[in-house]
Coordinates of C-alpha atoms and ligand atoms in Angstrom, one line a residue:
M215 CA -12.6 -33.1 -31.3
S216 CA -14.4 -32.9 -28.0
A217 CA -16.9 -30.1 -27.5
P218 CA -16.3 -28.0 -24.4
K219 CA -18.0 -29.2 -21.2
E220 CA -21.0 -27.3 -20.2
T221 CA -22.5 -26.9 -16.8
M222 CA -26.3 -26.9 -16.6
Q223 CA -28.9 -26.4 -13.9
F224 CA -31.3 -29.2 -13.1
Q225 CA -34.9 -28.2 -13.5
A226 CA -36.2 -26.9 -10.2
E227 CA -38.4 -30.0 -9.6
T228 CA -35.5 -32.3 -10.2
R229 CA -33.4 -30.4 -7.7
Q230 CA -36.1 -30.7 -5.1
L231 CA -36.6 -34.3 -5.8
L232 CA -32.9 -35.1 -5.5
D233 CA -32.7 -33.3 -2.3
L234 CA -35.6 -35.3 -0.9
M235 CA -34.0 -38.6 -2.1
I236 CA -30.7 -37.8 -0.6
H237 CA -32.1 -36.6 2.7
S238 CA -35.1 -38.8 3.4
I239 CA -34.3 -42.3 2.4
Y240 CA -32.6 -44.0 5.3
S241 CA -33.6 -47.6 5.0
N242 CA -33.3 -49.9 2.1
K243 CA -30.6 -47.9 0.3
E244 CA -29.6 -50.9 -1.8
I245 CA -32.6 -50.5 -4.1
F246 CA -30.5 -48.1 -6.2
L247 CA -29.0 -51.1 -7.9
R248 CA -32.3 -52.6 -8.7
E249 CA -33.3 -49.3 -10.4
L250 CA -30.1 -49.1 -12.5
I251 CA -30.3 -52.7 -13.6
S252 CA -34.0 -52.1 -14.5
N253 CA -33.0 -49.2 -16.6
A254 CA -30.2 -51.2 -18.3
S255 CA -32.7 -53.9 -19.1
D256 CA -35.2 -51.4 -20.5
A257 CA -32.4 -49.9 -22.6
I258 CA -31.6 -53.3 -24.1
D259 CA -35.3 -54.0 -24.8
K260 CA -35.5 -50.6 -26.6
L261 CA -32.5 -51.5 -28.7
R262 CA -34.1 -54.8 -29.7
F263 CA -37.3 -53.0 -30.7
E264 CA -35.4 -50.5 -32.8
A265 CA -33.3 -53.1 -34.4
I266 CA -36.4 -54.9 -35.8
G267 CA -36.7 -52.0 -38.3
R268 CA -33.0 -51.3 -38.5
P269 CA -31.0 -54.5 -38.2
D270 CA -27.8 -52.6 -38.7
L271 CA -28.1 -51.4 -35.1
L272 CA -27.5 -54.8 -33.7
P273 CA -24.6 -56.8 -35.2
A274 CA -25.4 -60.5 -35.4
G275 CA -23.9 -62.5 -32.6
E276 CA -23.4 -59.7 -30.2
E277 CA -24.4 -60.7 -26.7
L278 CA -26.8 -58.2 -25.0
A279 CA -25.8 -58.0 -21.4
I280 CA -25.4 -55.9 -18.2
K281 CA -22.1 -55.7 -16.4
I282 CA -21.5 -54.7 -12.8
E283 CA -18.0 -53.9 -11.6
A284 CA -16.7 -52.6 -8.3
D285 CA -13.3 -51.1 -7.9
E286 CA -12.4 -51.3 -4.2
E287 CA -9.4 -48.9 -4.4
A288 CA -11.2 -46.2 -6.4
G289 CA -14.3 -46.6 -4.4
T290 CA -16.5 -46.9 -7.4
L291 CA -19.2 -49.1 -8.7
T292 CA -19.9 -49.3 -12.4
I293 CA -23.1 -50.5 -14.1
S294 CA -22.9 -50.9 -17.9
D295 CA -25.2 -52.1 -20.7
N296 CA -24.9 -52.3 -24.4
G297 CA -28.5 -51.2 -24.9
I298 CA -29.9 -48.2 -26.8
G299 CA -27.8 -45.5 -25.2
M300 CA -28.7 -41.8 -25.3
S301 CA -27.9 -38.8 -27.5
R302 CA -27.0 -35.5 -25.9
E303 CA -30.5 -34.2 -26.2
E304 CA -31.9 -37.4 -24.7
V305 CA -29.5 -37.2 -21.7
I306 CA -30.7 -33.6 -21.1
S307 CA -34.4 -34.5 -21.4
H308 CA -34.4 -37.9 -19.7
I309 CA -31.8 -37.3 -17.0
G310 CA -31.9 -33.6 -16.4
T311 CA -35.7 -33.1 -16.4
I312 CA -38.8 -34.8 -15.1
A313 CA -41.3 -34.4 -17.9
K314 CA -44.3 -35.7 -16.0
S315 CA -47.5 -33.8 -15.4
G316 CA -48.3 -33.2 -11.8
T317 CA -44.7 -33.3 -10.7
R318 CA -44.9 -30.1 -8.7
E319 CA -48.0 -31.2 -6.7
M320 CA -46.3 -34.5 -6.0
I321 CA -43.2 -32.9 -4.7
Q322 CA -45.2 -30.6 -2.5
K323 CA -47.0 -33.6 -1.0
M324 CA -43.6 -35.2 -0.3
K325 CA -42.3 -32.1 1.4
E326 CA -45.4 -32.1 3.6
A327 CA -45.3 -35.8 4.5
K328 CA -44.5 -36.4 8.1
S329 CA -42.8 -39.7 8.3
E330 CA -40.0 -41.5 6.3
G331 CA -42.6 -44.1 5.4
A332 CA -44.9 -41.5 3.9
V333 CA -42.1 -39.9 1.9
N334 CA -41.0 -43.3 0.7
E335 CA -44.4 -44.2 -0.4
L336 CA -44.8 -41.0 -2.3
I337 CA -41.3 -41.2 -3.9
G338 CA -42.2 -44.8 -4.7
Q339 CA -45.3 -44.0 -6.5
F340 CA -43.5 -41.4 -8.4
G341 CA -40.7 -43.8 -9.4
V342 CA -37.5 -41.8 -9.7
G343 CA -35.3 -44.6 -10.7
F344 CA -32.0 -43.0 -11.9
Y345 CA -31.8 -40.4 -9.2
S346 CA -31.7 -43.2 -6.5
S347 CA -28.0 -43.4 -7.4
F348 CA -27.5 -40.3 -5.3
I349 CA -28.6 -42.2 -2.2
V350 CA -25.3 -44.1 -2.2
A351 CA -23.0 -41.9 -4.4
D352 CA -21.7 -38.4 -3.9
K353 CA -20.9 -38.2 -7.6
V354 CA -22.3 -40.0 -10.6
T355 CA -20.8 -40.1 -14.0
L356 CA -22.8 -41.4 -17.0
K357 CA -21.1 -42.1 -20.4
T358 CA -23.4 -43.0 -23.2
T359 CA -23.4 -43.7 -26.9
R360 CA -26.7 -43.8 -28.8
A361 CA -27.2 -46.7 -31.1
G362 CA -26.6 -45.6 -34.7
S363 CA -24.5 -42.6 -33.6
N364 CA -20.7 -42.3 -33.0
E365 CA -20.9 -39.5 -30.5
T366 CA -20.3 -40.3 -26.9
V367 CA -21.7 -38.1 -24.3
I368 CA -20.4 -37.7 -20.8
W369 CA -22.7 -36.4 -18.0
E370 CA -21.6 -35.8 -14.4
S371 CA -23.2 -34.5 -11.3
T372 CA -22.8 -34.4 -7.5
G373 CA -26.6 -34.2 -7.1
D374 CA -26.4 -30.6 -5.8
G375 CA -28.3 -28.7 -8.4
T376 CA -26.1 -28.7 -11.4
Y377 CA -24.6 -31.2 -13.8
S378 CA -22.0 -31.0 -16.5
I379 CA -22.4 -32.4 -20.0
G380 CA -19.8 -32.8 -22.8
A381 CA -18.4 -35.0 -25.4
A382 CA -16.1 -37.9 -24.7
D383 CA -13.8 -40.1 -26.7
A384 CA -15.8 -42.5 -28.8
A385 CA -17.0 -45.6 -26.8
P386 CA -19.1 -48.6 -27.9
R387 CA -22.9 -48.4 -28.0
G388 CA -24.6 -48.3 -24.7
T389 CA -24.4 -46.7 -21.3
V390 CA -21.8 -46.9 -18.5
I391 CA -22.8 -45.4 -15.1
T392 CA -20.1 -44.9 -12.6
L393 CA -21.1 -44.3 -9.0
H394 CA -18.4 -42.7 -6.8
L395 CA -19.6 -44.3 -3.6
K396 CA -20.1 -42.5 -0.3
P397 CA -18.1 -44.1 2.5
A398 CA -19.8 -47.2 3.8
D399 CA -21.9 -46.7 7.0
P400 CA -23.6 -50.0 7.8
E401 CA -25.1 -48.6 11.0
N402 CA -27.1 -46.2 8.9
G403 CA -28.1 -48.7 6.3
L404 CA -25.2 -47.9 3.9
D405 CA -23.5 -51.2 3.2
D406 CA -20.2 -51.4 1.4
F407 CA -21.4 -51.7 -2.1
R408 CA -17.8 -52.2 -3.4
K409 CA -18.0 -55.8 -1.9
T410 CA -18.9 -58.3 -4.5
W411 CA -20.8 -60.5 -2.0
H412 CA -23.2 -57.6 -1.1
L413 CA -23.6 -57.0 -4.8
E414 CA -24.3 -60.6 -5.6
R415 CA -26.9 -60.8 -2.8
I416 CA -28.7 -57.6 -4.0
I417 CA -28.8 -58.7 -7.6
K418 CA -30.2 -62.1 -6.7
R419 CA -32.7 -60.6 -4.4
Y420 CA -34.1 -57.8 -6.7
S421 CA -33.1 -58.6 -10.2
D422 CA -33.0 -62.4 -10.6
F423 CA -35.7 -62.5 -13.3
I424 CA -34.0 -59.9 -15.6
S425 CA -33.9 -61.6 -18.9
Y426 CA -30.4 -60.5 -19.9
P427 CA -27.3 -61.9 -18.2
I428 CA -26.0 -59.7 -15.4
Y429 CA -22.2 -60.2 -15.2
L430 CA -20.5 -59.5 -11.9
K431 CA -16.8 -58.9 -11.9
I432 CA -15.2 -61.1 -9.3
E433 CA -11.5 -60.9 -8.3
T434 CA -9.8 -63.7 -6.5
E435 CA -6.3 -64.1 -5.3
T436 CA -4.6 -67.4 -5.3
E437 CA -1.0 -68.5 -4.5
E438 CA 0.9 -70.2 -7.1
G439 CA 4.3 -71.9 -7.2
E440 CA 6.4 -73.5 -4.4
G441 CA 8.7 -72.1 -1.7
D442 CA 10.6 -69.0 -2.7
S443 CA 8.9 -68.7 -6.1
K444 CA 5.5 -68.7 -4.4
K445 CA 3.6 -65.7 -5.5
K446 CA 0.1 -64.3 -5.3
V447 CA -1.8 -64.3 -8.6
K448 CA -4.9 -62.1 -9.1
K449 CA -7.6 -63.6 -11.3
T450 CA -10.5 -61.7 -12.7
E451 CA -13.7 -63.5 -13.8
Y452 CA -17.1 -62.4 -14.8
K453 CA -19.9 -64.5 -13.4
I454 CA -23.6 -64.5 -14.4
V455 CA -25.5 -63.9 -11.2
N456 CA -29.1 -63.9 -12.3
S457 CA -31.1 -67.0 -13.3
M458 CA -32.7 -65.2 -16.2
K459 CA -35.8 -67.5 -16.0
P460 CA -39.0 -65.7 -16.8
I461 CA -40.8 -65.6 -13.5
W462 CA -44.2 -66.3 -15.0
L463 CA -43.0 -69.6 -16.4
R464 CA -41.7 -70.9 -13.0
A465 CA -43.9 -73.1 -10.9
K466 CA -45.8 -71.1 -8.3
S467 CA -44.4 -73.2 -5.5
D468 CA -40.9 -72.2 -6.6
V469 CA -41.4 -68.4 -6.4
K470 CA -41.5 -66.4 -3.2
D471 CA -44.0 -63.6 -2.9
E472 CA -41.0 -61.3 -2.6
E473 CA -39.8 -62.3 -6.0
Y474 CA -43.2 -61.7 -7.5
N475 CA -43.2 -58.3 -5.9
E476 CA -39.8 -57.3 -7.2
F477 CA -40.9 -58.2 -10.7
Y478 CA -43.9 -56.0 -10.3
K479 CA -41.6 -53.1 -9.3
H480 CA -39.5 -53.6 -12.4
I481 CA -42.4 -53.6 -14.9
S482 CA -44.5 -51.0 -13.2
H483 CA -41.8 -48.5 -12.1
D484 CA -43.7 -48.4 -8.8
W485 CA -41.5 -48.8 -5.7
N486 CA -44.3 -50.1 -3.5
E487 CA -45.5 -53.7 -3.2
P488 CA -48.6 -54.6 -5.2
L489 CA -51.8 -55.4 -3.4
K490 CA -52.3 -58.8 -5.1
H491 CA -50.9 -60.9 -7.9
L492 CA -52.5 -63.5 -10.1
L493 CA -50.8 -66.1 -12.2
Y494 CA -53.0 -67.6 -14.8
R495 CA -52.2 -70.2 -17.4
A496 CA -54.8 -70.6 -20.1
E497 CA -54.8 -74.0 -21.8
G498 CA -56.8 -75.4 -24.6
R499 CA -57.6 -73.7 -27.9
I500 CA -55.3 -70.8 -27.3
E501 CA -52.5 -71.0 -24.7
Y502 CA -50.9 -68.2 -22.8
T503 CA -49.6 -67.3 -19.4
A504 CA -50.5 -64.1 -17.6
L505 CA -48.9 -62.7 -14.5
L506 CA -51.1 -59.8 -13.4
Y507 CA -50.8 -57.4 -10.6
I508 CA -53.2 -55.0 -8.8
P509 CA -51.3 -52.0 -7.4
K510 CA -51.9 -51.0 -3.8
K511 CA -52.4 -47.4 -4.7
A512 CA -53.8 -45.8 -7.8
P513 CA -50.7 -44.4 -9.5
W514 CA -50.3 -40.7 -8.8
D515 CA -50.9 -39.9 -12.5
F516 CA -53.8 -42.3 -12.9
F517 CA -56.1 -39.6 -14.0
Y518 CA -53.6 -37.8 -16.2
Q519 CA -53.3 -38.2 -20.0
S520 CA -49.7 -39.3 -19.5
Y521 CA -50.8 -42.4 -17.5
K522 CA -49.3 -45.4 -19.3
S523 CA -51.6 -48.4 -19.3
G524 CA -51.2 -51.7 -21.0
L525 CA -49.7 -55.1 -20.3
Q526 CA -46.3 -56.3 -21.6
L527 CA -46.8 -58.7 -24.4
Y528 CA -44.3 -61.5 -25.0
V529 CA -44.4 -64.1 -27.7
K530 CA -42.4 -67.2 -26.7
R531 CA -40.5 -65.3 -24.0
V532 CA -39.5 -62.4 -26.3
M533 CA -41.1 -59.1 -25.5
V534 CA -42.9 -57.7 -28.5
V535 CA -44.9 -54.8 -27.1
E536 CA -44.0 -52.9 -24.0
A537 CA -47.4 -51.6 -23.1
F538 CA -50.2 -53.1 -25.1
E539 CA -53.6 -51.5 -24.2
D540 CA -55.8 -53.9 -26.1
L541 CA -55.1 -56.8 -23.8
L542 CA -57.6 -55.5 -21.3
P543 CA -60.7 -53.3 -21.5
R544 CA -60.0 -49.7 -20.6
Y545 CA -61.8 -49.9 -17.2
L546 CA -59.2 -52.4 -16.1
R547 CA -56.3 -50.2 -17.1
F548 CA -54.9 -50.2 -13.5
V549 CA -53.8 -53.8 -13.9
K550 CA -50.1 -54.3 -14.6
G551 CA -48.4 -57.4 -15.8
V552 CA -47.2 -59.7 -18.5
V553 CA -48.9 -61.9 -21.0
D554 CA -46.8 -64.5 -22.8
S555 CA -48.3 -66.4 -25.7
S556 CA -46.8 -69.1 -27.9
D557 CA -49.4 -68.8 -30.6
L558 CA -48.8 -65.3 -31.9
P559 CA -46.4 -64.4 -34.8
L560 CA -43.2 -62.7 -33.6
N561 CA -43.0 -60.1 -36.2
I562 CA -46.3 -58.4 -36.3
S563 CA -47.3 -54.7 -36.2
R564 CA -49.3 -53.2 -33.4
E565 CA -52.1 -52.4 -35.9
L566 CA -52.4 -56.0 -37.0
L567 CA -52.2 -57.2 -33.4
Q568 CA -55.1 -55.1 -32.4
Q569 CA -57.4 -57.0 -34.8
D570 CA -55.8 -60.4 -34.2
R571 CA -58.4 -63.0 -33.2
Q572 CA -56.1 -64.5 -30.6
I573 CA -55.7 -61.1 -28.9
V574 CA -59.4 -60.7 -28.8
A575 CA -59.7 -64.1 -27.2
I576 CA -57.0 -63.4 -24.7
R577 CA -58.6 -60.1 -23.7
K578 CA -61.9 -61.9 -23.1
G579 CA -60.2 -64.6 -21.1
L580 CA -58.3 -62.1 -18.9
T581 CA -61.3 -60.0 -18.3
A582 CA -63.4 -62.9 -17.1
K583 CA -60.5 -64.2 -15.0
L584 CA -59.9 -60.8 -13.3
L585 CA -63.6 -60.2 -12.6
S586 CA -63.9 -63.6 -10.9
F587 CA -60.6 -62.8 -9.0
F588 CA -62.2 -59.6 -7.7
Q589 CA -65.3 -61.5 -6.7
D590 CA -63.2 -64.1 -4.9
M591 CA -61.4 -61.3 -3.1
L592 CA -64.8 -59.8 -2.0
N593 CA -66.0 -63.2 -0.7
K594 CA -62.8 -64.3 1.0
E595 CA -60.8 -61.1 1.9
R596 CA -63.3 -58.4 2.3
A597 CA -60.9 -55.9 3.9
V598 CA -58.4 -56.3 1.1
Y599 CA -61.3 -55.9 -1.4
L600 CA -62.4 -52.7 0.2
E601 CA -58.8 -51.4 0.0
F602 CA -58.8 -52.2 -3.7
Y603 CA -62.3 -50.7 -4.2
R604 CA -61.3 -47.5 -2.6
E605 CA -58.5 -47.0 -5.1
F606 CA -60.0 -48.4 -8.2
G607 CA -63.8 -48.5 -7.7
N608 CA -64.2 -45.5 -10.0
A609 CA -62.4 -47.2 -12.8
L610 CA -64.4 -50.4 -12.3
K611 CA -67.6 -48.4 -12.5
E612 CA -66.7 -47.3 -16.1
G613 CA -67.1 -50.9 -17.0
V614 CA -70.8 -50.8 -16.2
N615 CA -71.3 -48.5 -19.2
S616 CA -68.9 -50.2 -21.5
D617 CA -68.8 -53.9 -20.9
F618 CA -72.3 -55.2 -21.3
E619 CA -71.2 -58.8 -21.5
N620 CA -69.9 -58.7 -18.0
R621 CA -72.2 -56.1 -16.6
Ligands
ADP950 P1 -38.0 -44.6 -15.7 O1 -37.1 -45.8 -15.8 O2 -39.2 -44.8 -14.8 O3 -38.3 -44.0 -17.0 P2 -35.6 -43.4 -14.6 O4 -35.3 -42.3 -13.7 O5 -35.2 -44.8 -14.0 O6 -37.1 -43.5 -14.9 O7 -34.9 -43.2 -16.0 C1 -35.2 -42.0 -16.7 C2 -34.9 -42.2 -18.2 O8 -33.5 -42.2 -18.5 C3 -35.4 -43.5 -18.7 O9 -36.8 -43.5 -19.1 C4 -34.5 -43.7 -20.0 O10 -35.0 -42.9 -21.1 C5 -33.2 -43.0 -19.5 N1 -32.2 -44.0 -19.1 C6 -31.9 -44.3 -17.8 N2 -30.9 -45.2 -17.8 C7 -30.6 -45.5 -19.1 C8 -29.7 -46.5 -19.7 N3 -29.0 -47.3 -19.0 N4 -29.7 -46.5 -21.1 C9 -30.5 -45.7 -21.8 N5 -31.4 -44.8 -21.3 C10 -31.4 -44.7 -19.9
MG951 MG1 -36.1 -46.7 -14.3

């Protein structure tokens, strides 16, 4: 029943971006895994959102998880999830095109950038997650089945300007990405990503806080029997590698700055480190925890309509809104982060949330906290404050005309 495979051209911008990715990222190639895990986790989040209104999409008792498997002989690495999946149209628009305004200008800047650091920073701000696979793979195969559909789509590309797309035999809901790895070249920063110990280290380092289990396939060989009947037995097990603990609920003293920074990259889709982070636990009449970040650079699309502001809202550790604008006044829209409250109802519409008294109180609390945090920065770390002000001073000034209480 499978439709013929079609070959398609990447959009011109995508082609240029891929070319830059493949040819200008020399260090830190391992971040491709962080990006694919981050996408898998987003896909599971999306499935959970959709399943609120359509419970049939998520059979009761099914575990939502991410799975990583290396095949040493085939030289492949596979990342799978049982999240939302993609339809054929979605694959074409999400994977084959970059639908962001200002893309062309951004790529031009990257081409003109002189150093690897400068290119990295620009690519970082742009956040081209999925394409980072081509840093380590010379061919990428993506097989995906959209929740609620029984069509499986297969997409494949060598990253050189075209991709193929077609129908595949029916597979379970979710996405399987197979990387056909380039030969390892440790001297040039390309580790052997077929080795489970590398994978385990990378997952722990960049993705420990992911809230779904990340299973890593581990193969061991043991000898069984005695004397002549002694034989080698291969065993396969799947081990959960991440701790899954929400990072904002861990004690400050237990979390390294690096971990806070990695979490920032996951939620903001920014590849660069944040300038500052702030962990705030409000106690008393209403209780919540906020982990907030100030980016180092204004996002490249900060002044475009498409700029997505808002904090992630969790209720008792479950994400209920991915980007909730009403948690902060508009002039603080550059702040990224998470708010986790135990007092809000789990099943509440965005419209009702906007008017919720608790939300109004949280917004007031966060605003006051942030403004005093900035003041503190100015008093104690003037140079850092100036860096911050250079990027976001214009946004702050909007507050003078809109936030009379805190003027
Ligand atoms: P971003 O994550 O910043 O949107 P990416 O390049 O990482 O950018 O991914 C592009 C898009 O492709 C995602 O927004 C998502 O719609 C889709 N996508 C990528 N990976 C998956 C996946 N595992 N499951 C479902 N959709 C995915
Ligand atoms: Mg991504």
